[in-house]
mmCIF file of C-alpha atoms in Angstrom:
data_model
loop_
_atom_site.group_PDB
_atom_site.id
_atom_site.type_symbol
_atom_site.label_atom_id
_atom_site.label_comp_id
_atom_site.label_asym_id
_atom_site.label_seq_id
_atom_site.Cartn_x
_atom_site.Cartn_y
_atom_site.Cartn_z
ATOM 1 C CA UNK A 1 -15.382 33.067 -13.213
ATOM 2 C CA UNK A 2 -15.303 36.533 -14.813
ATOM 3 C CA UNK A 3 -13.171 37.277 -17.823
ATOM 4 C CA UNK A 4 -12.754 37.498 -21.556
ATOM 5 C CA UNK A 5 -12.822 34.338 -23.622
ATOM 6 C CA UNK A 6 -11.466 34.084 -27.124
ATOM 7 C CA UNK A 7 -11.957 31.079 -29.335
ATOM 8 C CA UNK A 8 -10.453 29.210 -30.942
ATOM 9 C CA UNK A 9 -6.913 29.426 -29.570
ATOM 10 C CA UNK A 10 -5.433 28.331 -32.914
ATOM 11 C CA UNK A 11 -7.054 28.784 -36.313
ATOM 12 C CA UNK A 12 -5.918 27.773 -39.764
ATOM 13 C CA UNK A 13 -7.365 29.380 -42.863
ATOM 14 C CA UNK A 14 -6.991 28.663 -46.506
ATOM 15 C CA UNK A 15 -6.313 31.576 -48.778
ATOM 16 C CA UNK A 16 -9.521 33.160 -50.038
ATOM 17 C CA UNK A 17 -11.606 32.066 -47.052
ATOM 18 C CA UNK A 18 -13.302 34.263 -44.489
ATOM 19 C CA UNK A 19 -12.921 33.278 -40.845
ATOM 20 C CA UNK A 20 -14.579 34.583 -37.695
ATOM 21 C CA UNK A 21 -12.826 34.921 -34.343
ATOM 22 C CA UNK A 22 -15.007 34.835 -31.264
ATOM 23 C CA UNK A 23 -14.707 37.136 -28.249
ATOM 24 C CA UNK A 24 -17.046 36.943 -25.258
ATOM 25 C CA UNK A 25 -16.837 38.820 -21.947
ATOM 26 C CA UNK A 26 -18.866 38.499 -18.746
ATOM 27 C CA UNK A 27 -17.336 41.531 -17.032
ATOM 28 C CA UNK A 28 -20.274 43.780 -17.942
ATOM 29 C CA UNK A 29 -17.852 46.051 -19.779
ATOM 30 C CA UNK A 30 -19.223 48.571 -22.255
ATOM 31 C CA UNK A 31 -16.188 48.872 -24.514
ATOM 32 C CA UNK A 32 -14.517 46.135 -26.547
ATOM 33 C CA UNK A 33 -11.481 46.141 -28.845
ATOM 34 C CA UNK A 34 -9.627 44.001 -31.361
ATOM 35 C CA UNK A 35 -5.847 44.238 -31.684
ATOM 36 C CA UNK A 36 -3.432 42.541 -34.012
ATOM 37 C CA UNK A 37 0.061 41.568 -32.843
ATOM 38 C CA UNK A 38 2.811 40.547 -35.256
ATOM 39 C CA UNK A 39 6.089 38.979 -34.044
ATOM 40 C CA UNK A 40 8.249 41.554 -32.309
ATOM 41 C CA UNK A 41 5.638 44.234 -32.895
ATOM 42 C CA UNK A 42 3.324 46.255 -30.734
ATOM 43 C CA UNK A 43 -0.449 46.068 -30.589
ATOM 44 C CA UNK A 44 -2.271 47.645 -33.501
ATOM 45 C CA UNK A 45 -5.951 48.505 -33.187
ATOM 46 C CA UNK A 46 -8.284 46.950 -35.756
ATOM 47 C CA UNK A 47 -11.763 47.923 -34.531
ATOM 48 C CA UNK A 48 -13.334 49.088 -31.306
ATOM 49 C CA UNK A 49 -16.826 49.452 -29.932
ATOM 50 C CA UNK A 50 -17.874 51.684 -27.048
ATOM 51 C CA UNK A 51 -21.518 50.644 -27.020
ATOM 52 C CA UNK A 52 -23.825 47.983 -28.430
ATOM 53 C CA UNK A 53 -24.698 48.390 -32.114
ATOM 54 C CA UNK A 54 -21.871 50.874 -32.661
ATOM 55 C CA UNK A 55 -18.221 50.412 -33.632
ATOM 56 C CA UNK A 56 -15.373 52.404 -35.154
ATOM 57 C CA UNK A 57 -12.416 51.587 -37.353
ATOM 58 C CA UNK A 58 -9.005 51.501 -35.781
ATOM 59 C CA UNK A 59 -5.668 52.000 -37.500
ATOM 60 C CA UNK A 60 -5.684 48.806 -39.612
ATOM 61 C CA UNK A 61 -9.362 48.036 -40.332
ATOM 62 C CA UNK A 62 -8.975 47.145 -44.015
ATOM 63 C CA UNK A 63 -9.841 43.499 -44.664
ATOM 64 C CA UNK A 64 -11.636 43.071 -41.333
ATOM 65 C CA UNK A 65 -15.240 43.409 -40.180
ATOM 66 C CA UNK A 66 -16.973 43.306 -36.799
ATOM 67 C CA UNK A 67 -20.412 43.361 -35.224
ATOM 68 C CA UNK A 68 -21.647 44.293 -31.753
ATOM 69 C CA UNK A 69 -25.172 42.965 -31.444
ATOM 70 C CA UNK A 70 -24.781 42.069 -27.776
ATOM 71 C CA UNK A 71 -22.845 43.733 -24.981
ATOM 72 C CA UNK A 72 -21.023 40.484 -24.223
ATOM 73 C CA UNK A 73 -19.890 39.642 -27.741
ATOM 74 C CA UNK A 74 -17.618 41.300 -30.321
ATOM 75 C CA UNK A 75 -16.730 38.843 -33.119
ATOM 76 C CA UNK A 76 -14.069 39.697 -35.694
ATOM 77 C CA UNK A 77 -14.228 38.433 -39.268
ATOM 78 C CA UNK A 78 -11.006 38.264 -41.227
ATOM 79 C CA UNK A 79 -12.024 38.499 -44.864
ATOM 80 C CA UNK A 80 -10.238 37.382 -48.002
ATOM 81 C CA UNK A 81 -9.453 41.049 -48.635
ATOM 82 C CA UNK A 82 -6.903 40.977 -45.793
ATOM 83 C CA UNK A 83 -3.684 40.289 -47.673
ATOM 84 C CA UNK A 84 -1.510 39.232 -44.750
ATOM 85 C CA UNK A 85 -3.783 37.809 -42.057
ATOM 86 C CA UNK A 86 -1.306 35.526 -40.274
ATOM 87 C CA UNK A 87 -0.934 37.072 -36.802
ATOM 88 C CA UNK A 88 -1.878 36.853 -33.133
ATOM 89 C CA UNK A 89 -5.268 38.485 -32.504
ATOM 90 C CA UNK A 90 -6.161 39.889 -29.106
ATOM 91 C CA UNK A 91 -9.576 40.957 -27.932
ATOM 92 C CA UNK A 92 -9.918 43.325 -24.992
ATOM 93 C CA UNK A 93 -12.631 45.039 -22.997
ATOM 94 C CA UNK A 94 -12.766 48.006 -20.670
ATOM 95 C CA UNK A 95 -15.423 49.212 -18.211
ATOM 96 C CA UNK A 96 -16.416 52.368 -20.077
ATOM 97 C CA UNK A 97 -17.638 54.037 -16.880
ATOM 98 C CA UNK A 98 -16.047 55.287 -13.662
ATOM 99 C CA UNK A 99 -13.688 58.115 -14.530
ATOM 100 C CA UNK A 100 -10.475 57.921 -16.505
ATOM 101 C CA UNK A 101 -9.599 54.441 -15.200
ATOM 102 C CA UNK A 102 -12.554 53.112 -17.144
ATOM 103 C CA UNK A 103 -10.159 53.005 -20.083
ATOM 104 C CA UNK A 104 -8.114 50.164 -18.553
ATOM 105 C CA UNK A 105 -8.211 47.258 -20.987
ATOM 106 C CA UNK A 106 -8.356 43.603 -19.995
ATOM 107 C CA UNK A 107 -7.282 41.099 -22.619
ATOM 108 C CA UNK A 108 -8.413 37.679 -23.731
ATOM 109 C CA UNK A 109 -5.848 34.899 -24.211
ATOM 110 C CA UNK A 110 -5.631 35.497 -27.962
ATOM 111 C CA UNK A 111 -6.201 33.586 -31.193
ATOM 112 C CA UNK A 112 -3.270 32.652 -33.391
ATOM 113 C CA UNK A 113 -4.395 32.697 -37.018
ATOM 114 C CA UNK A 114 -2.301 31.030 -39.693
ATOM 115 C CA UNK A 115 -3.016 31.088 -43.420
ATOM 116 C CA UNK A 116 -2.107 27.814 -45.121
ATOM 117 C CA UNK B 1 -4.156 61.047 -33.735
ATOM 118 C CA UNK B 2 -2.083 59.809 -30.830
ATOM 119 C CA UNK B 3 1.354 58.313 -31.434
ATOM 120 C CA UNK B 4 3.333 56.521 -28.721
ATOM 121 C CA UNK B 5 7.054 55.835 -29.018
ATOM 122 C CA UNK B 6 8.712 53.352 -26.636
ATOM 123 C CA UNK B 7 12.415 52.828 -25.897
ATOM 124 C CA UNK B 8 14.467 50.740 -25.714
ATOM 125 C CA UNK B 9 13.154 47.850 -27.790
ATOM 126 C CA UNK B 10 15.286 45.389 -25.824
ATOM 127 C CA UNK B 11 16.790 45.694 -22.353
ATOM 128 C CA UNK B 12 18.987 43.289 -20.459
ATOM 129 C CA UNK B 13 19.822 43.800 -16.778
ATOM 130 C CA UNK B 14 21.423 41.810 -14.005
ATOM 131 C CA UNK B 15 19.139 40.317 -11.393
ATOM 132 C CA UNK B 16 18.744 42.768 -8.539
ATOM 133 C CA UNK B 17 19.471 45.832 -10.660
ATOM 134 C CA UNK B 18 16.866 48.369 -11.785
ATOM 135 C CA UNK B 19 15.235 48.641 -15.215
ATOM 136 C CA UNK B 20 13.743 51.752 -16.793
ATOM 137 C CA UNK B 21 11.554 51.882 -19.906
ATOM 138 C CA UNK B 22 10.526 55.202 -21.434
ATOM 139 C CA UNK B 23 7.616 56.290 -23.601
ATOM 140 C CA UNK B 24 6.695 59.535 -25.287
ATOM 141 C CA UNK B 25 3.263 60.516 -26.551
ATOM 142 C CA UNK B 26 2.101 63.137 -28.998
ATOM 143 C CA UNK B 27 -1.450 64.093 -28.022
ATOM 144 C CA UNK B 28 -1.548 66.589 -25.179
ATOM 145 C CA UNK B 29 -5.176 65.556 -24.533
ATOM 146 C CA UNK B 30 -4.078 62.075 -23.393
ATOM 147 C CA UNK B 31 -4.727 61.666 -19.683
ATOM 148 C CA UNK B 32 -4.450 57.941 -18.962
ATOM 149 C CA UNK B 33 -1.234 55.910 -19.193
ATOM 150 C CA UNK B 34 -1.229 52.166 -18.438
ATOM 151 C CA UNK B 35 1.605 49.664 -18.589
ATOM 152 C CA UNK B 36 1.160 46.038 -19.610
ATOM 153 C CA UNK B 37 3.349 42.970 -19.140
ATOM 154 C CA UNK B 38 3.166 40.142 -21.672
ATOM 155 C CA UNK B 39 4.878 36.854 -20.940
ATOM 156 C CA UNK B 40 5.715 34.557 -23.828
ATOM 157 C CA UNK B 41 2.580 33.218 -25.512
ATOM 158 C CA UNK B 42 0.259 34.850 -22.994
ATOM 159 C CA UNK B 43 -2.092 37.803 -22.895
ATOM 160 C CA UNK B 44 -0.927 41.308 -21.928
ATOM 161 C CA UNK B 45 -1.782 42.071 -18.300
ATOM 162 C CA UNK B 46 -2.166 45.466 -16.717
ATOM 163 C CA UNK B 47 0.551 46.019 -14.089
ATOM 164 C CA UNK B 48 0.218 49.704 -13.245
ATOM 165 C CA UNK B 49 -1.493 52.807 -14.576
ATOM 166 C CA UNK B 50 -1.457 56.536 -13.941
ATOM 167 C CA UNK B 51 -3.632 59.504 -14.808
ATOM 168 C CA UNK B 52 -2.409 62.900 -15.846
ATOM 169 C CA UNK B 53 -3.069 64.725 -12.584
ATOM 170 C CA UNK B 54 -0.532 62.512 -10.795
ATOM 171 C CA UNK B 55 3.250 62.704 -11.257
ATOM 172 C CA UNK B 56 4.228 59.331 -9.820
ATOM 173 C CA UNK B 57 2.631 56.102 -8.685
ATOM 174 C CA UNK B 58 4.257 53.138 -6.958
ATOM 175 C CA UNK B 59 3.228 49.549 -6.374
ATOM 176 C CA UNK B 60 5.859 47.545 -4.515
ATOM 177 C CA UNK B 61 8.820 47.165 -6.895
ATOM 178 C CA UNK B 62 7.277 48.984 -9.843
ATOM 179 C CA UNK B 63 6.652 52.677 -10.320
ATOM 180 C CA UNK B 64 5.527 54.951 -13.105
ATOM 181 C CA UNK B 65 6.475 58.605 -13.512
ATOM 182 C CA UNK B 66 4.766 61.123 -15.776
ATOM 183 C CA UNK B 67 6.051 64.424 -17.155
ATOM 184 C CA UNK B 68 3.083 66.125 -18.816
ATOM 185 C CA UNK B 69 5.110 69.095 -20.013
ATOM 186 C CA UNK B 70 7.581 66.918 -21.886
ATOM 187 C CA UNK B 71 4.892 64.367 -22.773
ATOM 188 C CA UNK B 72 6.787 61.362 -21.573
ATOM 189 C CA UNK B 73 6.281 58.668 -18.942
ATOM 190 C CA UNK B 74 8.485 55.900 -17.645
ATOM 191 C CA UNK B 75 8.250 52.502 -15.964
ATOM 192 C CA UNK B 76 10.759 51.751 -13.217
ATOM 193 C CA UNK B 77 11.328 48.232 -11.892
ATOM 194 C CA UNK B 78 13.611 47.909 -8.880
ATOM 195 C CA UNK B 79 15.301 44.801 -7.452
ATOM 196 C CA UNK B 80 14.588 42.907 -10.655
ATOM 197 C CA UNK B 81 13.872 39.175 -10.510
ATOM 198 C CA UNK B 82 13.890 36.467 -13.205
ATOM 199 C CA UNK B 83 10.076 36.495 -13.324
ATOM 200 C CA UNK B 84 10.218 40.120 -14.462
ATOM 201 C CA UNK B 85 11.473 38.870 -17.851
ATOM 202 C CA UNK B 86 8.728 39.675 -20.373
ATOM 203 C CA UNK B 87 7.663 42.185 -23.002
ATOM 204 C CA UNK B 88 6.372 45.448 -21.546
ATOM 205 C CA UNK B 89 4.025 47.792 -23.395
ATOM 206 C CA UNK B 90 3.109 51.354 -22.579
ATOM 207 C CA UNK B 91 -0.095 52.962 -23.809
ATOM 208 C CA UNK B 92 -1.865 56.300 -23.822
ATOM 209 C CA UNK B 93 -5.475 57.349 -24.089
ATOM 210 C CA UNK B 94 -7.820 60.215 -23.518
ATOM 211 C CA UNK B 95 -11.259 60.059 -21.941
ATOM 212 C CA UNK B 96 -12.391 62.524 -24.563
ATOM 213 C CA UNK B 97 -12.949 61.820 -28.226
ATOM 214 C CA UNK B 98 -12.104 58.336 -29.453
ATOM 215 C CA UNK B 99 -11.238 56.922 -25.992
ATOM 216 C CA UNK B 100 -9.002 54.207 -27.398
ATOM 217 C CA UNK B 101 -5.660 52.945 -26.113
ATOM 218 C CA UNK B 102 -2.667 53.512 -28.390
ATOM 219 C CA UNK B 103 0.250 51.219 -27.604
ATOM 220 C CA UNK B 104 3.991 51.618 -27.861
ATOM 221 C CA UNK B 105 6.051 49.076 -29.766
ATOM 222 C CA UNK B 106 7.067 47.106 -26.682
ATOM 223 C CA UNK B 107 10.299 46.447 -24.753
ATOM 224 C CA UNK B 108 11.666 42.946 -24.319
ATOM 225 C CA UNK B 109 13.178 42.864 -20.829
ATOM 226 C CA UNK B 110 15.579 40.063 -19.934
ATOM 227 C CA UNK B 111 16.792 39.578 -16.378
ATOM 228 C CA UNK B 112 20.152 37.793 -16.234
ATOM 229 C CA UNK B 113 20.795 35.655 -13.132
#
């Protein structure tokens, strides 16, 4: 069954702790993305990667880090430097090849992070 | 960089009527414009997309129109049904440069029976 899997679905973090959100895809997509969604807000880009071992900062990268060691995996670490981490985090992937429609993003089911 | 503005933020229509959501973009290099539907607590799902060399695209009850000169594009839903209730997001991207999707702020569409 092809798709994007995020885990865990719910995550609770104590203040001052780092946490890592998992994102795995078996769609053979080249590009992967992390978005943050706050209540009633749009999707803001945190980091994106267009190829293995390479990634770029999005609009709100401060307090976050990523790695792209494998094509299938793009984990996001929320560090203690992120002052307001409570949000819904969405991972997405896109084909990366095949004309302009390669930019179409397919989303995982999301991880809801709450700081306690 | 690209900036996408989406209006209205909320929209309520009677079942069977049409709904229109509009977006404007700033980067004239953008050439790909998808629309996503997000039901409560679920992931956004791609419902229709268009590229800049096409003015309109239809898929059953939904259609998207693009005006490159004015840099705006719209989603049209006809014969609305209760299951159309959701948050809709527009986005824009270019296949040059950063190649990242920039999203609008979203429109909460409510279909009243």
